[in-house]
């Protein structure tokens, strides 16, 4: 099981941040290494992530479903895919001023099957880089 | 009658690693070793003169710090390593040499002596594949075997992956010929692959060629390789476990299809309530200790078909007054400071000629040997101011028409021949500088450690048909055997030979799962 958590501030009001984050199309566009996002409905998307291991790309297809929306404070999506039992993304928003929002990003990945150990090892090695990419993409698109 | 939860047969480093992981979960474990000294392939013996410590098998333990065992077991409290300032050094004719350092810039400078283009390619390969090796290959190495199709399916999704897949299916020799132009660099890299235990021409073993470019470290166990085993044994005892030596196991006691203990050559029975784990290769474990009568015909035929290593090792160990001094150091001063000085000819084709002799059962007339003086980096392995050194040359185990017994007649003469070649490179390997010499021919090597079938590194050939989820026996590659509660944890299992602790570690995970005990360690992460 791999977990990562980070809090950061974005310079937009909480409602604007929420409108973006809770839109499956928009939030998917911030996922690190996004290769393809196929929106199935307002709560479901098939996401293909491209993860580089040196020059070798690893493609991971995940079906992602939004399981919780508590406007404008909490968003949870849960996905699964090949070798991945669960990929859970939780975003919690807190208003720090009328023009600033603190976002807490929590990621949990549980791999499965024969390659569980290897997949979790890879994810662990990449998690800081991925979190940084997610934060940068969110800031760039929102601020 | 003694009774334990687990009996581990053999105190090689994998048996001891396995025993430690199990003991830390509270199991009562005993490790039963045939030899007077523990360690198996981590042996250190005073075979020349008192105080001169010779590593008869492994000398560098580069895999160990890459994996989880070193950290999980806090081995830094039990064993020390020194890292030579330079790694492998290749010596060629006409005073040419190539020294490989840990710094990529320094390595590329050395390669530039022979080809500027190759230096650029070497750096490119390193940069392109380092992350793949670190984050995919290394965890593969330290995990129970996975379905190869999972990795291949991933590679098949991109052109870059397909190129790597093609290389994986190819041979180290093909890959180096494709990538590089300089004979010296190709020869040097091929020697590194051979030192890692693989021949130059096995199709399906290409990834090792890329690995050899990326990972070069040669930690030497302070005081001698056996200190790793001694450290593991000390830890085991602290955890309530036991190690007994001088006790060959003759039989695995099987009751109602399950292993329940072992019987030693002295007739003593040591019972195991939960598991028996063998550190020994499958032929001796399954056919010798269990017996074919307790196994089905299919399994027996597969064990019989398990191939020994493709070549044996001929070692010559020296007690020296002075460390070897190479003439090549006049031009390239760090030559003397390398972990090893490798004399494998001048070009990659030399490996073909040399292996042709090995495969015909002829002791090669072409030199292809690694020389190493551990005391240059770890003075504790000899009396003050003195040195130990060794050379080892791959040779056939079975001599043509004479079998392995033939080595008894020619070993000293062959050692003289190799020594005469070594002298051409290091003139001080002569006369009164040599205080003592011990020839460790394949026959003696097998007498010392019968696990190394065929006298090689790996207790079973590392050909692709005996690797990954095919090692050691197809459909029985997860450290389990058809006998309930009987496991194998030695280097005949995935990922194969070397001092990594990986087979012992992976087997410990499987045994925990089977016994329903929660693993106390975190895993690779
Ligand atoms: C010449 C040579 C040089 C090498 N150099 C290196 C190197 O520099 N770096 C590296 O990483 N690897 C090296 N290797 C490979 C490495 O040493 C082995 O792959 C590794 O040590 C195997 O460990 P193991 O625990 O699986 O088996 P072993 O170390 O072989 O352990 C098996 C143990 O079982 C014992 N045993 C056998 N039969 C019985 C019985 N009936 N009852 C009880 N006990 C028994 C043996 O005595 C032995 O102690 C080298 C190998 C050789 C031969």
XYZ file of C-alpha atoms and ligand atoms in Angstrom:
721
model
C 0.000 0.000 0.000
C 1.367 3.396 -0.987
C 0.177 6.605 0.598
C 1.089 10.196 0.030
C -0.283 13.397 1.466
C 0.471 17.038 0.901
C -1.193 20.350 1.727
C -0.737 23.436 -0.386
C -2.399 26.775 -0.992
C -3.935 27.946 -4.234
C -4.692 31.580 -4.812
C -8.373 31.271 -5.748
C -11.596 31.415 -3.721
C -12.850 28.084 -2.392
C -15.909 27.982 -4.679
C -13.803 28.412 -7.811
C -11.448 25.688 -6.612
C -14.385 23.400 -5.871
C -16.014 23.968 -9.270
C -12.807 22.863 -10.934
C -11.982 19.940 -8.681
C -15.425 18.417 -8.700
C -15.609 18.385 -12.486
C -14.338 14.961 -13.536
C -13.107 16.286 -16.870
C -11.107 19.111 -15.324
C -9.641 17.213 -12.388
C -8.628 14.350 -14.702
C -6.590 16.791 -16.776
C -4.354 17.412 -13.739
C -3.510 13.759 -13.139
C 0.248 13.277 -13.507
C 1.228 11.549 -16.735
C -2.309 11.705 -18.156
C -2.255 10.116 -21.585
C -5.970 9.761 -22.277
C -9.192 10.495 -20.400
C -12.444 9.068 -21.645
C -15.374 10.547 -19.737
C -18.119 7.989 -19.273
C -20.502 10.150 -17.221
C -20.231 12.940 -14.665
C -18.903 10.522 -12.071
C -16.896 8.071 -14.135
C -13.879 8.245 -16.404
C -11.460 5.793 -17.958
C -8.044 7.257 -17.445
C -4.814 6.126 -19.065
C -1.689 7.226 -17.235
C 1.706 7.145 -18.870
C 4.461 6.659 -16.344
C 8.035 6.949 -17.578
C 10.660 4.572 -16.197
C 13.677 6.173 -17.805
C 12.854 6.088 -21.505
C 10.358 3.242 -21.134
C 6.727 4.294 -20.780
C 4.418 2.211 -18.614
C 0.734 2.659 -19.413
C -1.845 2.118 -16.691
C -5.556 2.153 -17.428
C -7.807 2.969 -14.506
C -11.575 3.263 -14.262
C -12.107 6.158 -11.889
C -15.383 6.877 -10.127
C -16.210 9.871 -7.975
C -17.588 8.363 -4.788
C -17.994 11.402 -2.594
C -18.752 15.097 -3.173
C -19.197 17.367 -0.132
C -19.287 20.800 -1.742
C -17.106 22.759 -1.391
C -14.983 20.774 1.058
C -14.352 17.189 0.106
C -13.942 15.199 -3.044
C -13.120 11.476 -3.240
C -12.559 9.348 -6.312
C -11.793 5.652 -6.308
C -10.383 3.709 -9.220
C -9.072 0.307 -10.126
C -7.314 -1.243 -13.078
C -4.852 -3.869 -14.212
C -2.597 -4.806 -11.251
C -4.279 -2.065 -9.210
C -6.865 -3.011 -6.630
C -7.496 0.550 -5.549
C -6.352 4.047 -6.427
C -8.022 6.533 -4.108
C -7.722 10.284 -4.430
C -9.054 12.519 -1.671
C -9.020 16.309 -1.930
C -10.054 18.418 1.045
C -10.544 22.171 0.660
C -10.362 24.786 3.403
C -10.907 28.516 2.940
C -7.919 30.372 4.373
C -9.012 33.790 3.048
C -11.660 34.962 0.560
C -9.091 34.613 -2.208
C -7.086 31.627 -0.987
C -7.835 27.931 -0.463
C -5.805 25.292 1.275
C -5.955 21.939 -0.511
C -5.021 18.687 1.168
C -4.190 16.001 -1.358
C -4.227 12.361 -0.257
C -3.368 9.480 -2.533
C -3.636 5.804 -1.684
C -2.633 2.997 -4.038
C -3.051 -0.721 -3.399
C -1.638 -2.995 -6.077
C -2.769 -6.559 -6.583
C -1.773 -9.945 -7.908
C 1.529 -11.413 -8.922
C 3.296 -8.097 -9.455
C 1.900 -6.315 -6.365
C 5.306 -5.830 -4.730
C 6.907 -4.538 -7.900
C 4.066 -2.160 -8.761
C 3.979 -0.695 -5.254
C 7.753 -0.282 -5.326
C 7.524 1.641 -8.602
C 4.657 3.784 -7.330
C 6.532 4.548 -4.143
C 9.616 5.670 -6.056
C 7.458 7.947 -8.174
C 5.025 9.295 -5.609
C 6.805 12.533 -4.735
C 7.328 13.396 -8.371
C 3.662 12.629 -9.098
C 2.361 14.712 -6.235
C 4.519 17.629 -7.340
C 3.192 17.300 -10.900
C -0.405 17.222 -9.680
C 0.066 20.299 -7.507
C 1.801 22.194 -10.319
C -0.931 21.301 -12.844
C -3.721 22.315 -10.478
C -2.069 25.644 -9.704
C -1.347 26.349 -13.331
C -4.924 25.639 -14.413
C -6.621 27.449 -11.544
C -4.519 30.439 -10.581
C 14.768 -35.913 19.822
C 15.187 -32.201 19.159
C 12.129 -30.298 17.939
C 11.882 -26.911 16.266
C 9.299 -25.019 14.277
C 11.583 -24.806 11.276
C 14.723 -26.690 10.230
C 16.840 -24.945 7.583
C 19.246 -27.294 5.797
C 22.497 -25.477 4.976
C 23.954 -22.297 6.431
C 24.780 -20.488 3.209
C 23.823 -16.830 3.346
C 20.388 -17.587 1.853
C 19.647 -20.235 4.470
C 20.707 -17.823 7.198
C 18.705 -14.932 5.741
C 15.661 -17.178 5.558
C 16.174 -18.402 9.132
C 16.464 -14.829 10.414
C 13.243 -13.643 8.781
C 11.409 -16.651 10.260
C 13.011 -16.325 13.701
C 12.062 -12.666 13.883
C 8.434 -13.768 13.610
C 8.899 -15.816 16.765
C 9.466 -19.202 15.157
C 11.992 -21.547 16.737
C 14.520 -22.084 13.963
C 17.669 -24.169 13.570
C 20.131 -24.013 10.688
C 21.984 -27.279 10.092
C 25.274 -26.987 8.200
C 27.381 -29.783 6.735
C 30.742 -27.991 6.836
C 32.867 -26.983 9.760
C 32.490 -23.354 8.724
C 29.204 -21.764 7.771
C 28.720 -19.504 4.763
C 28.751 -21.810 1.714
C 29.462 -19.370 -1.136
C 30.416 -16.788 1.489
C 33.441 -18.749 2.601
C 36.724 -17.466 3.979
C 39.391 -20.028 4.772
C 43.084 -19.899 5.703
C 44.048 -22.309 2.950
C 47.613 -21.062 2.326
C 49.204 -19.828 5.545
C 47.874 -18.840 8.976
C 46.397 -15.365 9.012
C 45.861 -15.205 5.233
C 42.110 -15.207 4.680
C 40.983 -16.446 1.287
C 37.501 -16.020 -0.101
C 37.080 -19.264 -1.972
C 33.862 -18.142 -3.617
C 32.237 -14.708 -3.467
C 34.350 -11.613 -2.910
C 32.080 -8.710 -3.826
C 28.587 -8.426 -2.405
C 27.168 -5.807 -4.763
C 23.599 -7.143 -4.828
C 23.086 -7.198 -1.079
C 22.861 -3.428 -0.490
C 20.500 -3.061 -3.482
C 17.794 -5.161 -1.847
C 15.713 -5.151 1.329
C 17.673 -7.703 3.409
C 20.512 -5.442 4.471
C 18.086 -2.847 5.855
C 15.412 -5.200 7.205
C 17.939 -7.154 9.269
C 19.987 -4.082 10.272
C 23.059 -5.811 8.922
C 25.172 -2.684 9.324
C 25.347 -3.727 12.985
C 26.719 -7.156 12.079
C 28.964 -6.749 9.063
C 31.090 -4.019 7.477
C 31.814 -3.347 3.835
C 34.525 -1.346 2.082
C 34.015 0.099 -1.374
C 37.133 0.133 -3.583
C 37.775 3.523 -5.233
C 37.655 1.909 -8.669
C 35.670 -1.120 -9.752
C 36.569 -3.431 -12.624
C 39.773 -2.799 -14.545
C 40.323 -4.452 -17.915
C 43.888 -5.061 -19.005
C 44.625 -5.393 -22.719
C 47.722 -5.993 -24.823
C 50.215 -3.191 -25.384
C 49.667 -1.598 -21.988
C 46.127 -0.484 -22.795
C 43.624 -0.560 -19.941
C 40.153 0.585 -18.977
C 39.325 1.531 -15.398
C 35.700 1.744 -14.361
C 34.846 4.134 -11.557
C 31.576 4.920 -9.867
C 31.590 8.387 -11.456
C 30.103 8.378 -14.953
C 32.362 11.252 -16.045
C 35.474 9.324 -15.097
C 34.220 6.157 -16.807
C 33.481 8.065 -19.999
C 36.971 9.585 -19.964
C 38.401 6.092 -19.848
C 36.174 4.930 -22.702
C 37.199 7.966 -24.778
C 40.724 6.512 -24.965
C 39.238 3.968 -27.352
C 36.189 5.651 -28.877
C 34.581 9.037 -28.279
C 31.396 7.755 -29.889
C 31.224 4.819 -27.463
C 31.611 7.161 -24.506
C 28.559 9.095 -25.721
C 26.563 5.893 -26.270
C 27.566 4.505 -22.869
C 26.354 7.667 -21.158
C 23.131 7.610 -23.190
C 22.371 3.995 -22.267
C 23.089 4.747 -18.634
C 20.760 7.751 -18.623
C 18.015 6.041 -20.604
C 17.796 2.800 -18.638
C 18.979 3.644 -15.127
C 15.490 4.339 -13.831
C 14.115 1.195 -15.473
C 16.842 -0.933 -13.886
C 16.371 0.728 -10.479
C 12.592 0.694 -10.376
C 11.669 -2.371 -12.425
C 14.593 -4.786 -12.650
C 15.817 -4.468 -9.054
C 12.338 -5.075 -7.532
C 11.865 -7.965 -9.991
C 15.096 -9.407 -8.622
C 13.934 -9.097 -5.021
C 10.382 -10.422 -5.547
C 9.164 -13.985 -6.012
C 9.058 -14.743 -9.743
C 6.317 -12.920 -11.630
C 4.615 -13.871 -14.858
C 7.005 -12.769 -17.557
C 4.054 -11.949 -19.777
C 3.113 -9.076 -17.412
C 6.396 -7.301 -18.062
C 6.436 -8.113 -21.757
C 2.861 -6.873 -22.215
C 3.950 -3.567 -20.705
C 6.946 -3.275 -23.007
C 4.867 -4.119 -26.050
C 2.858 -0.934 -25.599
C 5.565 1.440 -26.847
C 8.366 1.558 -29.440
C 10.937 2.172 -26.680
C 9.589 -0.813 -24.772
C 9.702 -2.959 -27.906
C 13.360 -2.108 -28.420
C 14.152 -3.172 -24.879
C 12.080 -6.314 -25.373
C 14.119 -7.187 -28.451
C 17.325 -6.740 -26.463
C 15.944 -8.896 -23.660
C 15.381 -11.685 -26.166
C 18.879 -11.275 -27.576
C 22.374 -12.096 -26.266
C 24.779 -9.804 -24.401
C 27.240 -10.180 -27.265
C 24.714 -9.086 -29.909
C 23.767 -6.053 -27.846
C 27.332 -4.864 -27.274
C 28.121 -5.386 -30.961
C 25.068 -3.325 -31.863
C 25.817 -0.484 -29.469
C 29.584 -0.065 -29.442
C 32.491 0.007 -31.861
C 35.518 -0.321 -29.595
C 36.866 -3.828 -29.087
C 38.180 -2.857 -25.682
C 34.875 -1.594 -24.315
C 32.968 -4.579 -25.691
C 35.487 -6.982 -24.183
C 35.358 -5.152 -20.861
C 31.555 -5.250 -20.675
C 31.429 -8.887 -21.682
C 33.800 -9.713 -18.821
C 31.452 -7.932 -16.440
C 28.535 -10.024 -17.701
C 30.552 -13.199 -17.240
C 31.496 -12.150 -13.713
C 27.770 -11.732 -13.062
C 27.423 -15.419 -13.954
C 26.152 -15.320 -17.568
C 27.846 -16.445 -20.765
C 28.035 -14.145 -23.792
C 25.652 -15.986 -26.085
C 22.506 -17.028 -24.224
C 19.487 -15.801 -26.158
C 16.934 -14.345 -23.772
C 19.522 -12.996 -21.325
C 20.054 -9.587 -22.927
C 18.850 -7.505 -19.990
C 21.990 -8.439 -18.059
C 24.004 -6.586 -20.720
C 22.148 -3.367 -19.905
C 22.319 -4.064 -16.173
C 26.115 -4.446 -16.401
C 26.372 -0.891 -17.754
C 24.188 0.600 -15.059
C 25.201 -1.180 -11.865
C 28.830 -1.555 -10.932
C 29.667 -1.641 -7.273
C 31.990 -4.032 -5.544
C 31.638 -3.886 -1.773
C 34.101 -6.189 -0.021
C 33.109 -7.755 3.290
C 35.625 -6.603 5.902
C 37.560 -9.540 7.320
C 36.400 -11.845 4.518
C 33.104 -12.929 2.976
C 32.399 -15.440 5.724
C 31.857 -12.511 8.068
C 28.516 -11.939 6.365
C 27.467 -15.477 7.316
C 28.925 -15.091 10.806
C 27.010 -11.820 11.238
C 23.780 -13.467 10.111
C 24.415 -16.387 12.498
C 25.030 -13.985 15.388
C 21.765 -12.220 14.644
C 19.949 -15.548 14.427
C 21.246 -16.583 17.841
C 20.182 -13.217 19.304
C 16.693 -13.987 17.997
C 16.623 -17.353 19.745
C 17.667 -19.409 16.726
C 20.467 -21.969 16.530
C 23.161 -22.885 14.041
C 24.953 -26.226 14.143
C 27.916 -27.044 11.942
C 29.693 -30.277 10.985
C 26.263 -31.871 10.576
C 25.386 -33.055 7.057
C 21.700 -33.718 6.551
C 21.129 -37.045 4.841
C 17.342 -37.350 4.732
C 14.267 -35.218 4.908
C 11.713 -37.088 6.964
C 8.378 -37.188 5.153
C 5.179 -38.338 6.855
C 1.833 -38.473 5.056
C 3.197 -36.362 2.216
C 4.553 -33.623 4.485
C 8.091 -32.803 5.651
C 8.340 -33.232 9.411
C 12.067 -33.098 10.056
C 15.523 -34.167 8.942
C 17.894 -37.013 9.680
C 21.601 -36.202 9.865
C 24.469 -38.363 8.617
C 25.146 -39.174 12.266
C 21.640 -40.629 12.575
C 20.200 -37.793 14.656
C 16.631 -36.720 13.965
C 15.730 -33.052 14.184
C 12.011 -32.520 13.920
C 10.241 -29.533 12.413
C 6.675 -28.738 13.454
C 6.015 -26.203 10.699
C 8.522 -26.360 7.851
C 11.764 -27.746 6.485
C 13.652 -25.336 4.232
C 16.532 -26.424 2.023
C 19.381 -24.110 1.016
C 20.617 -26.860 -1.365
C 19.874 -27.289 -5.060
C 16.902 -29.451 -6.116
C 18.680 -32.626 -7.238
C 20.236 -33.225 -3.814
C 17.225 -31.893 -1.913
C 14.449 -33.659 -3.783
C 16.086 -36.788 -5.181
C 18.766 -37.283 -2.527
C 17.149 -36.181 0.717
C 13.448 -36.761 -0.043
C 13.810 -39.630 -2.512
C 12.184 -40.213 -5.913
C 9.804 -42.773 -4.394
C 7.965 -39.941 -2.636
C 7.596 -37.830 -5.773
C 5.638 -38.230 -8.955
C 7.394 -39.271 -12.154
C 6.901 -35.929 -13.884
C 8.534 -33.983 -11.072
C 11.418 -36.463 -10.841
C 12.096 -36.126 -14.559
C 12.057 -32.309 -14.298
C 14.502 -32.355 -11.375
C 16.747 -34.709 -13.313
C 16.620 -32.265 -16.210
C 17.709 -29.284 -14.053
C 21.005 -28.255 -15.641
C 24.161 -27.508 -13.672
C 26.105 -24.339 -14.423
C 27.432 -24.074 -17.956
C 30.979 -23.586 -16.726
C 32.954 -24.223 -13.585
C 35.394 -21.926 -11.830
C 39.086 -22.643 -11.482
C 40.507 -20.557 -8.647
C 44.112 -20.024 -7.599
C 44.604 -18.310 -4.240
C 47.817 -16.627 -3.166
C 49.453 -15.453 0.031
C 51.709 -12.563 -1.029
C 54.328 -10.356 0.447
C 53.394 -7.430 -1.809
C 50.144 -6.753 -3.637
C 50.205 -7.333 -7.403
C 51.761 -4.393 -9.266
C 50.569 -4.107 -12.839
C 52.753 -2.683 -15.601
C 49.599 -1.048 -16.995
C 49.575 1.268 -13.957
C 52.477 3.237 -15.441
C 50.065 4.621 -18.036
C 46.825 4.426 -16.043
C 47.719 4.809 -12.334
C 44.386 3.670 -10.851
C 44.818 0.206 -12.391
C 46.262 -1.049 -9.090
C 43.374 0.464 -7.120
C 40.545 -1.369 -8.866
C 38.465 -4.023 -7.179
C 39.675 -6.473 -9.804
C 41.954 -6.590 -12.795
C 40.320 -8.558 -15.570
C 42.309 -10.306 -18.289
C 39.798 -11.601 -20.812
C 41.635 -11.054 -24.097
C 41.270 -8.006 -26.301
C 38.009 -8.243 -28.145
C 34.528 -9.617 -27.717
C 35.146 -12.504 -30.129
C 37.693 -13.872 -27.658
C 34.724 -15.002 -25.563
C 33.486 -17.199 -28.408
C 36.868 -18.900 -28.777
C 37.261 -19.279 -25.098
C 33.777 -20.761 -24.541
C 34.300 -23.126 -27.461
C 37.097 -24.735 -25.406
C 34.943 -24.809 -22.273
C 32.097 -26.467 -24.145
C 34.436 -29.035 -25.676
C 35.675 -29.995 -22.207
C 39.134 -28.470 -22.698
C 40.728 -26.142 -20.112
C 40.895 -22.917 -22.148
C 44.307 -21.947 -23.452
C 43.062 -18.393 -23.856
C 43.223 -16.518 -20.573
C 39.891 -15.261 -19.348
C 40.403 -14.534 -15.718
C 39.621 -12.056 -13.013
C 42.425 -11.133 -10.598
C 41.671 -9.591 -7.266
C 43.669 -8.615 -4.209
C 41.049 -7.877 -1.535
C 43.744 -6.804 0.965
C 44.502 -3.695 -1.107
C 41.110 -2.455 0.118
C 40.711 -4.473 3.310
C 44.069 -5.085 5.018
C 42.378 -7.169 7.745
C 42.305 -10.186 5.413
C 46.062 -10.817 5.831
C 48.750 -10.346 8.493
C 49.947 -6.710 8.720
C 51.640 -5.546 5.524
C 50.945 -8.812 3.696
C 48.394 -9.575 1.003
C 46.024 -12.142 -0.386
C 45.065 -12.390 -4.032
C 43.286 -14.782 -6.325
C 42.596 -15.404 -9.947
C 39.659 -17.345 -11.247
C 39.134 -18.658 -14.716
C 35.964 -20.241 -16.103
C 36.686 -23.819 -17.155
C 34.718 -26.976 -18.011
C 33.611 -29.069 -15.065
C 33.798 -32.278 -17.047
C 37.167 -32.648 -18.721
C 36.903 -34.358 -22.060
C 37.275 -38.094 -21.650
C 38.205 -37.743 -17.986
C 35.265 -36.087 -16.260
C 35.747 -33.867 -13.198
C 38.211 -36.374 -11.687
C 40.643 -35.425 -14.440
C 41.259 -32.127 -12.638
C 43.273 -33.913 -9.945
C 45.972 -34.670 -12.552
C 46.234 -31.302 -14.266
C 45.196 -28.688 -11.707
C 48.698 -27.618 -10.556
C 50.028 -27.498 -14.099
C 47.042 -25.435 -15.265
C 47.528 -23.088 -12.309
C 51.202 -22.649 -13.337
C 50.062 -21.774 -16.846
C 47.562 -19.148 -15.657
C 50.129 -17.756 -13.238
C 52.657 -17.367 -16.057
C 50.126 -15.258 -17.952
C 49.317 -13.204 -14.873
C 53.052 -12.525 -14.426
C 53.162 -10.896 -17.853
C 50.776 -8.268 -16.482
C 51.983 -8.224 -12.870
C 55.676 -9.196 -12.857
C 55.880 -9.297 -9.074
C 53.677 -12.412 -8.997
C 56.772 -14.540 -8.793
C 59.620 -15.863 -6.672
C 59.784 -14.911 -3.039
C 56.778 -12.591 -3.308
C 54.604 -15.716 -3.379
C 54.431 -17.009 0.179
C 51.818 -19.662 -0.489
C 49.420 -20.922 -3.168
C 46.210 -22.933 -3.083
C 44.573 -24.334 -6.185
C 40.805 -24.582 -5.954
C 39.924 -26.657 -8.983
C 36.294 -27.567 -9.763
C 36.607 -30.949 -8.106
C 37.853 -29.441 -4.842
C 35.247 -26.701 -5.150
C 32.462 -29.303 -5.296
C 33.972 -31.185 -2.357
C 33.917 -27.972 -0.347
C 30.440 -26.963 -1.398
C 28.345 -29.629 -3.092
C 25.603 -27.063 -3.674
C 27.516 -25.578 -6.621
C 26.660 -28.350 -9.063
C 28.890 -28.186 -12.094
C 31.410 -26.149 -10.085
C 29.921 -22.781 -11.067
C 28.465 -19.710 -9.381
C 24.778 -20.372 -9.422
C 23.851 -23.890 -8.254
C 22.151 -24.398 -11.597
C 22.617 -22.803 -14.984
C 21.189 -19.313 -15.436
C 19.976 -20.025 -18.963
C 16.637 -18.344 -19.696
C 14.822 -21.690 -19.530
C 15.877 -21.888 -15.854
C 15.176 -18.304 -14.856
C 12.324 -16.317 -13.364
C 9.144 -18.324 -13.061
C 10.899 -21.362 -14.548
C 13.565 -21.618 -11.811
C 14.287 -24.223 -10.612
C 11.384 -26.377 -11.812
C 8.591 -25.263 -14.104
C 5.304 -24.905 -12.183
C 7.282 -25.182 -8.922
C 9.057 -21.855 -9.003
C 7.652 -20.243 -5.884
C 10.079 -21.810 -3.381
C 7.521 -24.549 -2.684
C 7.890 -28.255 -3.516
C 5.371 -31.062 -4.048
C 6.118 -32.170 -0.471
C 3.955 -30.177 1.904
C 5.908 -27.938 4.303
C 9.129 -28.440 2.330
C 10.588 -25.296 0.755
C 13.749 -24.327 -1.104
C 15.535 -21.050 -0.416
C 18.932 -21.278 -2.159
C 20.256 -19.689 -5.305
C 18.869 -22.504 -7.464
C 15.668 -20.537 -7.070
C 14.731 -17.138 -8.494
C 16.605 -14.852 -8.978
C 19.626 -17.181 -9.049
C 23.246 -17.031 -7.996
C 24.981 -14.158 -6.215
C 25.150 -12.832 -2.717
C 21.860 -10.989 -2.632
C 19.884 -12.819 0.036
C 16.963 -12.628 -2.361
C 16.009 -16.339 -2.595
C 16.165 -16.643 1.208
C 14.127 -13.467 1.623
C 11.489 -14.338 -0.993
C 11.100 -17.862 0.384
C 10.604 -16.415 3.878
C 7.689 -14.345 2.549
C 6.046 -17.383 0.946
C 6.501 -19.456 4.128
C 4.939 -16.669 6.220
C 1.955 -16.598 3.861
C 1.549 -20.385 3.932
C 1.747 -20.495 7.727
C -0.695 -17.605 7.996
C 1.845 -15.439 9.830
C 1.831 -11.708 9.171
C 5.102 -10.533 7.645
C 6.940 -8.262 10.071
C 8.820 -6.432 7.333
C 7.468 -3.796 5.009
C 8.502 -5.365 1.720
C 10.387 -3.669 -1.048
C 8.913 -0.262 -0.416
C 34.132 -19.107 -7.331
C 32.886 -18.333 -7.075
C 32.949 -16.965 -6.984
C 31.797 -16.217 -6.742
N 31.897 -14.866 -6.610
C 30.800 -14.142 -6.317
C 30.915 -12.759 -6.038
O 32.019 -12.210 -5.998
N 29.776 -12.064 -5.778
C 28.543 -12.668 -5.745
O 27.549 -11.977 -5.498
N 28.417 -13.994 -5.966
C 29.512 -14.744 -6.230
N 29.397 -16.093 -6.408
C 28.071 -16.713 -6.287
C 27.637 -16.827 -4.837
O 28.743 -17.185 -4.029
C 26.537 -17.869 -4.664
O 25.560 -17.735 -5.651
C 25.881 -17.747 -3.281
O 26.856 -17.714 -2.274
C 24.932 -18.892 -3.042
O 24.387 -18.771 -1.761
P 23.325 -19.814 -1.183
O 23.094 -19.465 0.230
O 22.157 -19.913 -2.077
O 24.036 -21.234 -1.284
P 25.445 -21.758 -0.592
O 26.190 -20.594 -0.189
O 25.981 -22.696 -1.541
O 24.883 -22.479 0.696
C 24.539 -23.848 0.745
C 25.014 -24.387 2.075
O 24.467 -25.692 2.272
C 25.482 -26.527 2.829
N 25.127 -27.930 2.549
C 25.223 -28.599 1.391
N 24.762 -29.855 1.533
C 24.355 -29.975 2.824
C 23.788 -31.028 3.573
N 23.558 -32.219 3.055
N 23.489 -30.795 4.874
C 23.714 -29.574 5.442
N 24.272 -28.560 4.770
C 24.575 -28.748 3.476
C 26.745 -26.064 2.126
O 27.898 -26.476 2.804
C 26.527 -24.546 2.138
O 27.018 -23.973 3.318
C 30.545 -16.866 -6.620
C 30.475 -18.257 -6.696
C 31.629 -19.000 -6.914
C 31.519 -20.475 -6.982
